[in-house]
């Protein structure tokens, strides 16, 4: 049995990705969220099981996913600590909560692993980064990887690189979505319908990412392949360079990484 504590944006995305990829049957999923409406909506759509509090969830499930906001974790971990058994596994997706911090909050009861997912997990195209600092034995780790496999790419990351990983995969769906939104607005300003502009913008971002992964060609070469000398595309490259596009992207990731490091202290 798998239990979710918190089924908001990220917990909900993982849950839906798990069910849609047939990784876990809805009947084996239990959820507790203080927002009853969220539970009822999910039950209506997926027929998962609702539970009335954290303690009941821990009594029922062998693997729990902690998916509440970081500042709520201390309180919820205090509740989990009262009832978690030594063999039970707690997967935390909370930013700023390293496995070491989780162990202390749980007074070393239960087994913990810190995981950084991202929202594309809802469609099975997420990045699910598992900290190498965890309490699981080999078979338990394989079980957790298998559980999250339907959500996307599962990777193992050194604990000291989790913040840098968060700075790219955890956060950047927001900025990629902003980029797609901006492309769409540009299309609308040039007379395209919003639906059509959004469709071709999203497909272009997805197709480029797929091409990077599948052809393994350096992104700079892929960029050069589109830029005809004195042609159209180089105009965009010049405009982006004038406005410091790459520097801005790098600074935005660095700020996320630093913020994550600050939260981990
Ligand atoms: N969103 C993202 O892209 C990512 C988020 N994360 C991490 O995931 C975690 C959840 O984030 P996110 O899903 O965005 O947050 P949300 O606020 O969308 O979801 C959290 C849910 O937990 C509920 N909740 C609050 N207190 C409790 C409680 N005591 N017991 C049970 N449920 C509770 C909230 O209800 P209510 O709204 O009523 O308070 C809400 O429904 C965070 O720790 C974040 O760092 C990690 C990677 C990416
Ligand atoms: O913004 C946040 O704090 C969370 C963690 C990573 C993505 N969203």
mmCIF file of C-alpha atoms and ligand atoms in Angstrom:
data_model
loop_
_atom_site.group_PDB
_atom_site.id
_atom_site.type_symbol
_atom_site.label_atom_id
_atom_site.label_comp_id
_atom_site.label_asym_id
_atom_site.label_seq_id
_atom_site.Cartn_x
_atom_site.Cartn_y
_atom_site.Cartn_z
ATOM 1 C CA UNK A 1 0.000 0.000 0.000
ATOM 2 C CA UNK A 2 1.241 3.457 -0.959
ATOM 3 C CA UNK A 3 0.226 6.505 1.053
ATOM 4 C CA UNK A 4 0.345 10.179 0.108
ATOM 5 C CA UNK A 5 0.474 12.870 2.779
ATOM 6 C CA UNK A 6 -0.460 15.951 0.753
ATOM 7 C CA UNK A 7 -1.904 15.679 -2.736
ATOM 8 C CA UNK A 8 -1.401 19.190 -4.061
ATOM 9 C CA UNK A 9 0.462 20.131 -7.214
ATOM 10 C CA UNK A 10 3.379 17.729 -6.807
ATOM 11 C CA UNK A 11 1.877 14.898 -4.765
ATOM 12 C CA UNK A 12 -1.142 14.911 -7.067
ATOM 13 C CA UNK A 13 1.092 14.855 -10.161
ATOM 14 C CA UNK A 14 3.021 11.815 -8.888
ATOM 15 C CA UNK A 15 -0.176 10.016 -7.930
ATOM 16 C CA UNK A 16 -1.797 10.595 -11.327
ATOM 17 C CA UNK A 17 1.396 9.618 -13.161
ATOM 18 C CA UNK A 18 1.580 6.371 -11.155
ATOM 19 C CA UNK A 19 -2.004 5.420 -11.926
ATOM 20 C CA UNK A 20 -1.949 6.499 -15.580
ATOM 21 C CA UNK A 21 1.242 4.506 -16.205
ATOM 22 C CA UNK A 22 -0.356 1.453 -14.529
ATOM 23 C CA UNK A 23 2.490 1.337 -12.018
ATOM 24 C CA UNK A 24 0.139 1.176 -9.046
ATOM 25 C CA UNK A 25 -3.524 0.263 -8.889
ATOM 26 C CA UNK A 26 -5.734 3.006 -7.484
ATOM 27 C CA UNK A 27 -7.087 0.541 -4.919
ATOM 28 C CA UNK A 28 -3.587 0.325 -3.408
ATOM 29 C CA UNK A 29 -3.263 4.105 -2.984
ATOM 30 C CA UNK A 30 -4.279 5.913 0.222
ATOM 31 C CA UNK A 31 -4.263 9.678 0.613
ATOM 32 C CA UNK A 32 -4.516 12.188 3.408
ATOM 33 C CA UNK A 33 -4.726 15.919 2.748
ATOM 34 C CA UNK A 34 -6.090 18.612 5.075
ATOM 35 C CA UNK A 35 -7.986 19.882 2.034
ATOM 36 C CA UNK A 36 -10.858 17.379 1.880
ATOM 37 C CA UNK A 37 -12.031 18.701 -1.495
ATOM 38 C CA UNK A 38 -8.745 17.644 -3.112
ATOM 39 C CA UNK A 39 -9.183 14.104 -1.748
ATOM 40 C CA UNK A 40 -12.813 13.915 -2.869
ATOM 41 C CA UNK A 41 -11.935 15.147 -6.377
ATOM 42 C CA UNK A 42 -9.185 12.535 -6.681
ATOM 43 C CA UNK A 43 -11.474 9.811 -5.366
ATOM 44 C CA UNK A 44 -14.110 10.779 -7.916
ATOM 45 C CA UNK A 45 -11.610 10.707 -10.782
ATOM 46 C CA UNK A 46 -9.382 7.766 -9.792
ATOM 47 C CA UNK A 47 -11.193 5.906 -7.030
ATOM 48 C CA UNK A 48 -8.244 6.050 -4.622
ATOM 49 C CA UNK A 49 -8.803 5.608 -0.869
ATOM 50 C CA UNK A 50 -9.234 8.581 1.456
ATOM 51 C CA UNK A 51 -7.892 8.474 5.014
ATOM 52 C CA UNK A 52 -8.720 10.847 7.859
ATOM 53 C CA UNK A 53 -5.280 11.602 9.303
ATOM 54 C CA UNK A 54 -1.541 11.007 9.044
ATOM 55 C CA UNK A 55 -1.440 8.361 11.800
ATOM 56 C CA UNK A 56 -4.102 6.195 10.100
ATOM 57 C CA UNK A 57 -2.191 6.517 6.824
ATOM 58 C CA UNK A 58 1.043 5.331 8.476
ATOM 59 C CA UNK A 59 -0.849 2.404 10.052
ATOM 60 C CA UNK A 60 -2.187 1.389 6.625
ATOM 61 C CA UNK A 61 0.745 1.843 4.234
ATOM 62 C CA UNK A 62 4.234 0.399 3.955
ATOM 63 C CA UNK A 63 5.545 3.259 1.770
ATOM 64 C CA UNK A 64 4.533 6.863 2.443
ATOM 65 C CA UNK A 65 5.179 9.892 0.247
ATOM 66 C CA UNK A 66 5.510 13.140 2.187
ATOM 67 C CA UNK A 67 4.295 15.883 -0.161
ATOM 68 C CA UNK A 68 3.401 18.865 2.004
ATOM 69 C CA UNK A 69 5.099 22.280 1.822
ATOM 70 C CA UNK A 70 8.523 22.355 3.526
ATOM 71 C CA UNK A 71 7.371 24.544 6.450
ATOM 72 C CA UNK A 72 4.621 22.010 7.310
ATOM 73 C CA UNK A 73 7.036 19.045 7.362
ATOM 74 C CA UNK A 74 8.264 19.496 10.944
ATOM 75 C CA UNK A 75 4.696 19.138 12.274
ATOM 76 C CA UNK A 76 3.794 16.190 10.016
ATOM 77 C CA UNK A 77 7.088 14.397 10.734
ATOM 78 C CA UNK A 78 6.294 14.783 14.440
ATOM 79 C CA UNK A 79 3.019 12.918 13.834
ATOM 80 C CA UNK A 80 4.687 10.240 11.694
ATOM 81 C CA UNK A 81 7.370 9.710 14.351
ATOM 82 C CA UNK A 82 4.709 8.560 16.839
ATOM 83 C CA UNK A 83 3.647 5.572 14.743
ATOM 84 C CA UNK A 84 6.223 4.715 12.025
ATOM 85 C CA UNK A 85 7.738 1.213 12.315
ATOM 86 C CA UNK A 86 11.424 0.376 11.612
ATOM 87 C CA UNK A 87 10.714 -1.328 8.236
ATOM 88 C CA UNK A 88 8.368 1.374 6.879
ATOM 89 C CA UNK A 89 9.682 3.685 4.150
ATOM 90 C CA UNK A 90 9.124 7.436 4.024
ATOM 91 C CA UNK A 91 9.817 9.101 0.679
ATOM 92 C CA UNK A 92 10.050 12.868 1.174
ATOM 93 C CA UNK A 93 9.764 15.196 -1.797
ATOM 94 C CA UNK A 94 10.041 18.352 0.315
ATOM 95 C CA UNK A 95 12.636 20.839 -0.915
ATOM 96 C CA UNK A 96 15.132 21.720 1.792
ATOM 97 C CA UNK A 97 14.639 18.422 3.638
ATOM 98 C CA UNK A 98 17.738 16.261 3.199
ATOM 99 C CA UNK A 99 17.656 12.638 4.302
ATOM 100 C CA UNK A 100 19.872 13.655 7.245
ATOM 101 C CA UNK A 101 17.339 16.276 8.400
ATOM 102 C CA UNK A 102 14.479 13.810 7.963
ATOM 103 C CA UNK A 103 16.279 11.195 10.094
ATOM 104 C CA UNK A 104 16.713 13.687 12.931
ATOM 105 C CA UNK A 105 13.071 14.825 12.764
ATOM 106 C CA UNK A 106 11.929 11.182 12.879
ATOM 107 C CA UNK A 107 14.444 10.367 15.631
ATOM 108 C CA UNK A 108 15.839 7.641 13.354
ATOM 109 C CA UNK A 109 12.557 5.717 13.338
ATOM 110 C CA UNK A 110 11.561 4.219 9.966
ATOM 111 C CA UNK A 111 13.565 4.329 6.753
ATOM 112 C CA UNK A 112 13.864 7.575 4.837
ATOM 113 C CA UNK A 113 14.866 8.759 1.383
ATOM 114 C CA UNK A 114 14.799 12.281 -0.001
ATOM 115 C CA UNK A 115 13.541 12.623 -3.565
ATOM 116 C CA UNK A 116 13.286 15.642 -5.886
ATOM 117 C CA UNK A 117 10.591 15.138 -8.545
ATOM 118 C CA UNK A 118 9.146 17.599 -11.031
ATOM 119 C CA UNK A 119 5.632 18.255 -12.312
ATOM 120 C CA UNK A 120 5.986 16.528 -15.732
ATOM 121 C CA UNK A 121 5.765 13.366 -13.563
ATOM 122 C CA UNK A 122 2.021 13.678 -14.170
ATOM 123 C CA UNK A 123 2.517 12.600 -17.801
ATOM 124 C CA UNK A 124 5.332 10.127 -17.137
ATOM 125 C CA UNK A 125 7.963 12.577 -18.419
ATOM 126 C CA UNK A 126 9.345 13.879 -15.128
ATOM 127 C CA UNK A 127 12.789 13.744 -13.582
ATOM 128 C CA UNK A 128 12.760 11.886 -10.286
ATOM 129 C CA UNK A 129 16.060 12.422 -8.464
ATOM 130 C CA UNK A 130 16.725 10.074 -5.544
ATOM 131 C CA UNK A 131 19.357 11.057 -2.997
ATOM 132 C CA UNK A 132 22.139 8.493 -2.660
ATOM 133 C CA UNK A 133 22.033 9.173 1.058
ATOM 134 C CA UNK A 134 19.152 6.912 2.144
ATOM 135 C CA UNK A 135 18.275 4.143 4.631
ATOM 136 C CA UNK A 136 16.996 1.573 2.125
ATOM 137 C CA UNK A 137 18.548 -1.816 1.402
ATOM 138 C CA UNK A 138 19.063 -2.876 -2.236
ATOM 139 C CA UNK A 139 15.659 -4.528 -2.676
ATOM 140 C CA UNK A 140 13.824 -1.630 -1.001
ATOM 141 C CA UNK A 141 15.632 0.854 -3.257
ATOM 142 C CA UNK A 142 14.621 -1.194 -6.309
ATOM 143 C CA UNK A 143 11.033 -1.200 -5.046
ATOM 144 C CA UNK A 144 11.054 2.603 -4.714
ATOM 145 C CA UNK A 145 12.634 3.034 -8.164
ATOM 146 C CA UNK A 146 10.013 0.708 -9.674
ATOM 147 C CA UNK A 147 7.275 2.660 -7.943
ATOM 148 C CA UNK A 148 8.483 5.965 -9.450
ATOM 149 C CA UNK A 149 9.537 4.664 -12.860
ATOM 150 C CA UNK A 150 6.144 5.401 -14.416
ATOM 151 C CA UNK A 151 6.612 9.072 -13.498
ATOM 152 C CA UNK A 152 9.663 9.535 -15.710
ATOM 153 C CA UNK A 153 13.438 9.334 -15.587
ATOM 154 C CA UNK A 154 14.635 8.023 -12.213
ATOM 155 C CA UNK A 155 18.184 9.117 -11.348
ATOM 156 C CA UNK A 156 20.400 8.635 -8.285
ATOM 157 C CA UNK A 157 22.151 11.817 -7.144
ATOM 158 C CA UNK A 158 24.806 12.494 -4.484
ATOM 159 C CA UNK A 159 23.202 14.344 -1.574
ATOM 160 C CA UNK A 160 25.530 17.337 -2.106
ATOM 161 C CA UNK A 161 24.247 17.646 -5.697
ATOM 162 C CA UNK A 162 20.539 17.538 -4.841
ATOM 163 C CA UNK A 163 20.305 21.367 -4.628
ATOM 164 C CA UNK A 164 21.919 21.829 -8.056
ATOM 165 C CA UNK A 165 19.589 19.146 -9.432
ATOM 166 C CA UNK A 166 16.606 20.925 -7.888
ATOM 167 C CA UNK A 167 17.823 24.144 -9.555
ATOM 168 C CA UNK A 168 17.270 22.542 -12.965
ATOM 169 C CA UNK A 169 14.731 19.731 -12.910
ATOM 170 C CA UNK A 170 12.696 20.559 -9.800
ATOM 171 C CA UNK A 171 12.108 24.190 -10.649
ATOM 172 C CA UNK A 172 12.485 24.719 -14.367
ATOM 173 C CA UNK A 173 9.138 23.334 -15.550
ATOM 174 C CA UNK A 174 7.947 26.772 -14.350
ATOM 175 C CA UNK A 175 10.360 28.676 -16.605
ATOM 176 C CA UNK A 176 9.930 26.344 -19.564
ATOM 177 C CA UNK A 177 6.187 26.914 -19.227
ATOM 178 C CA UNK A 178 6.868 30.696 -19.178
ATOM 179 C CA UNK A 179 8.916 30.279 -22.360
ATOM 180 C CA UNK A 180 6.074 28.386 -24.034
ATOM 181 C CA UNK A 181 3.633 31.056 -22.858
ATOM 182 C CA UNK A 182 5.855 33.815 -24.295
ATOM 183 C CA UNK A 183 6.181 31.979 -27.631
ATOM 184 C CA UNK A 184 2.405 31.679 -27.716
ATOM 185 C CA UNK A 185 1.899 35.386 -26.971
ATOM 186 C CA UNK A 186 4.325 36.204 -29.782
ATOM 187 C CA UNK A 187 2.311 34.036 -32.152
ATOM 188 C CA UNK A 188 -0.889 35.784 -31.090
ATOM 189 C CA UNK A 189 0.751 39.179 -31.641
ATOM 190 C CA UNK A 190 1.568 37.998 -35.159
ATOM 191 C CA UNK A 191 -2.023 36.989 -35.875
ATOM 192 C CA UNK A 192 -2.108 33.273 -34.962
ATOM 193 C CA UNK A 193 -4.964 31.892 -32.904
ATOM 194 C CA UNK A 194 -3.937 31.204 -29.287
ATOM 195 C CA UNK A 195 -4.757 27.496 -29.525
ATOM 196 C CA UNK A 196 -2.702 27.020 -32.661
ATOM 197 C CA UNK A 197 0.232 29.106 -31.371
ATOM 198 C CA UNK A 198 0.264 27.143 -28.100
ATOM 199 C CA UNK A 199 0.163 23.823 -29.909
ATOM 200 C CA UNK A 200 3.111 24.590 -32.187
ATOM 201 C CA UNK A 201 5.096 26.289 -29.375
ATOM 202 C CA UNK A 202 4.757 23.289 -27.040
ATOM 203 C CA UNK A 203 5.496 20.805 -29.831
ATOM 204 C CA UNK A 204 8.617 22.787 -30.784
ATOM 205 C CA UNK A 205 9.932 22.706 -27.195
ATOM 206 C CA UNK A 206 9.123 19.007 -26.820
ATOM 207 C CA UNK A 207 10.588 18.133 -30.227
ATOM 208 C CA UNK A 208 13.811 20.002 -29.547
ATOM 209 C CA UNK A 209 14.225 18.271 -26.177
ATOM 210 C CA UNK A 210 13.567 14.878 -27.821
ATOM 211 C CA UNK A 211 16.118 15.670 -30.540
ATOM 212 C CA UNK A 212 18.758 16.600 -27.922
ATOM 213 C CA UNK A 213 18.175 13.342 -26.053
ATOM 214 C CA UNK A 214 17.896 11.026 -29.042
ATOM 215 C CA UNK A 215 20.535 12.406 -31.453
ATOM 216 C CA UNK A 216 22.942 13.282 -28.608
ATOM 217 C CA UNK A 217 24.038 16.256 -30.727
ATOM 218 C CA UNK A 218 25.426 19.269 -28.835
ATOM 219 C CA UNK A 219 22.729 21.978 -28.473
ATOM 220 C CA UNK A 220 25.070 24.556 -30.073
ATOM 221 C CA UNK A 221 25.198 22.451 -33.260
ATOM 222 C CA UNK A 222 21.418 22.034 -33.257
ATOM 223 C CA UNK A 223 21.150 25.830 -32.987
ATOM 224 C CA UNK A 224 23.613 26.365 -35.856
ATOM 225 C CA UNK A 225 21.672 23.921 -38.040
ATOM 226 C CA UNK A 226 18.633 26.222 -37.912
ATOM 227 C CA UNK A 227 20.465 29.504 -38.518
ATOM 228 C CA UNK A 228 20.735 30.266 -42.248
ATOM 229 C CA UNK A 229 23.429 32.926 -42.903
ATOM 230 C CA UNK A 230 21.688 36.315 -43.198
ATOM 231 C CA UNK A 231 18.470 34.335 -42.695
ATOM 232 C CA UNK A 232 15.546 34.499 -40.316
ATOM 233 C CA UNK A 233 16.558 32.551 -37.197
ATOM 234 C CA UNK A 234 19.821 34.397 -36.572
ATOM 235 C CA UNK A 235 17.663 37.492 -35.943
ATOM 236 C CA UNK A 236 16.200 35.719 -32.895
ATOM 237 C CA UNK A 237 19.640 34.598 -31.711
ATOM 238 C CA UNK A 238 20.954 38.179 -31.946
ATOM 239 C CA UNK A 239 17.931 39.568 -30.082
ATOM 240 C CA UNK A 240 18.276 36.979 -27.308
ATOM 241 C CA UNK A 241 22.022 37.607 -26.963
ATOM 242 C CA UNK A 242 21.439 41.389 -26.840
ATOM 243 C CA UNK A 243 19.100 40.824 -23.903
ATOM 244 C CA UNK A 244 21.453 38.408 -22.113
ATOM 245 C CA UNK A 245 19.238 35.346 -22.544
ATOM 246 C CA UNK A 246 21.762 32.678 -21.570
ATOM 247 C CA UNK A 247 23.191 34.726 -18.692
ATOM 248 C CA UNK A 248 19.675 35.267 -17.367
ATOM 249 C CA UNK A 249 18.872 31.545 -17.590
ATOM 250 C CA UNK A 250 22.106 30.615 -15.792
ATOM 251 C CA UNK A 251 21.474 33.215 -13.072
ATOM 252 C CA UNK A 252 17.913 31.977 -12.592
ATOM 253 C CA UNK A 253 19.103 28.385 -12.053
ATOM 254 C CA UNK A 254 21.882 29.582 -9.724
ATOM 255 C CA UNK A 255 19.382 31.517 -7.625
ATOM 256 C CA UNK A 256 17.146 28.444 -7.285
ATOM 257 C CA UNK A 257 20.136 26.302 -6.341
ATOM 258 C CA UNK A 258 21.281 28.833 -3.727
ATOM 259 C CA UNK A 259 17.769 29.122 -2.305
ATOM 260 C CA UNK A 260 17.580 25.341 -2.015
ATOM 261 C CA UNK A 261 20.993 25.251 -0.269
ATOM 262 C CA UNK A 262 19.776 27.928 2.179
ATOM 263 C CA UNK A 263 16.667 25.855 2.931
ATOM 264 C CA UNK A 264 18.773 22.738 3.525
ATOM 265 C CA UNK A 265 20.731 24.456 6.355
HETATM 266 N N1 LIG B 1 5.324 21.953 -7.029
HETATM 267 C C1 LIG B 1 6.460 21.468 -7.537
HETATM 268 O O1 LIG B 1 6.753 21.625 -8.732
HETATM 269 C C2 LIG B 1 7.406 20.710 -6.676
HETATM 270 C C3 LIG B 1 7.213 20.600 -5.318
HETATM 271 N N2 LIG B 1 8.096 19.885 -4.545
HETATM 272 C C4 LIG B 1 7.850 19.752 -3.109
HETATM 273 O O2 LIG B 1 6.600 19.105 -2.953
HETATM 274 C C5 LIG B 1 6.005 19.524 -1.735
HETATM 275 C C6 LIG B 1 4.559 19.891 -2.002
HETATM 276 O O3 LIG B 1 4.540 21.003 -2.880
HETATM 277 P P1 LIG B 1 3.242 21.352 -3.724
HETATM 278 O O4 LIG B 1 2.580 20.086 -4.152
HETATM 279 O O5 LIG B 1 3.656 22.331 -4.716
HETATM 280 O O6 LIG B 1 2.340 22.039 -2.576
HETATM 281 P P2 LIG B 1 0.756 22.145 -2.530
HETATM 282 O O7 LIG B 1 0.462 23.230 -1.557
HETATM 283 O O8 LIG B 1 0.196 22.212 -3.893
HETATM 284 O O9 LIG B 1 0.319 20.736 -1.892
HETATM 285 C C7 LIG B 1 0.462 20.428 -0.536
HETATM 286 C C8 LIG B 1 -0.856 19.854 -0.049
HETATM 287 O O10 LIG B 1 -0.698 19.432 1.313
HETATM 288 C C9 LIG B 1 -1.818 19.901 2.042
HETATM 289 N N3 LIG B 1 -1.467 19.960 3.461
HETATM 290 C C10 LIG B 1 -1.112 21.042 4.222
HETATM 291 N N4 LIG B 1 -0.878 20.662 5.479
HETATM 292 C C11 LIG B 1 -1.083 19.328 5.530
HETATM 293 C C12 LIG B 1 -1.017 18.363 6.565
HETATM 294 N N5 LIG B 1 -0.671 18.709 7.819
HETATM 295 N N6 LIG B 1 -1.300 17.078 6.283
HETATM 296 C C13 LIG B 1 -1.681 16.719 5.017
HETATM 297 N N7 LIG B 1 -1.776 17.589 4.004
HETATM 298 C C14 LIG B 1 -1.467 18.871 4.251
HETATM 299 C C15 LIG B 1 -2.134 21.225 1.428
HETATM 300 O O11 LIG B 1 -3.433 21.671 1.752
HETATM 301 P P3 LIG B 1 -3.694 23.277 1.831
HETATM 302 O O12 LIG B 1 -3.478 23.785 0.453
HETATM 303 O O13 LIG B 1 -5.101 23.388 2.297
HETATM 304 O O14 LIG B 1 -2.684 23.810 2.813
HETATM 305 C C16 LIG B 1 -1.995 20.888 -0.044
HETATM 306 O O15 LIG B 1 -3.158 20.292 -0.550
HETATM 307 C C17 LIG B 1 6.827 20.700 -1.205
HETATM 308 O O16 LIG B 1 7.565 20.279 -0.092
HETATM 309 C C18 LIG B 1 7.732 21.074 -2.360
HETATM 310 O O17 LIG B 1 9.006 21.508 -1.925
HETATM 311 C C19 LIG B 1 9.185 19.254 -5.082
HETATM 312 C C20 LIG B 1 9.415 19.340 -6.422
HETATM 313 C C21 LIG B 1 8.594 20.088 -7.313
HETATM 314 O O1 LIG B 2 9.479 26.212 -5.628
HETATM 315 C C1 LIG B 2 9.624 25.320 -4.780
HETATM 316 O O2 LIG B 2 10.036 25.603 -3.656
HETATM 317 C C2 LIG B 2 9.312 23.899 -5.131
HETATM 318 C C3 LIG B 2 10.517 23.008 -4.994
HETATM 319 C C4 LIG B 2 10.987 22.749 -6.377
HETATM 320 C C5 LIG B 2 9.879 23.196 -7.197
HETATM 321 N N1 LIG B 2 8.955 23.774 -6.503
#
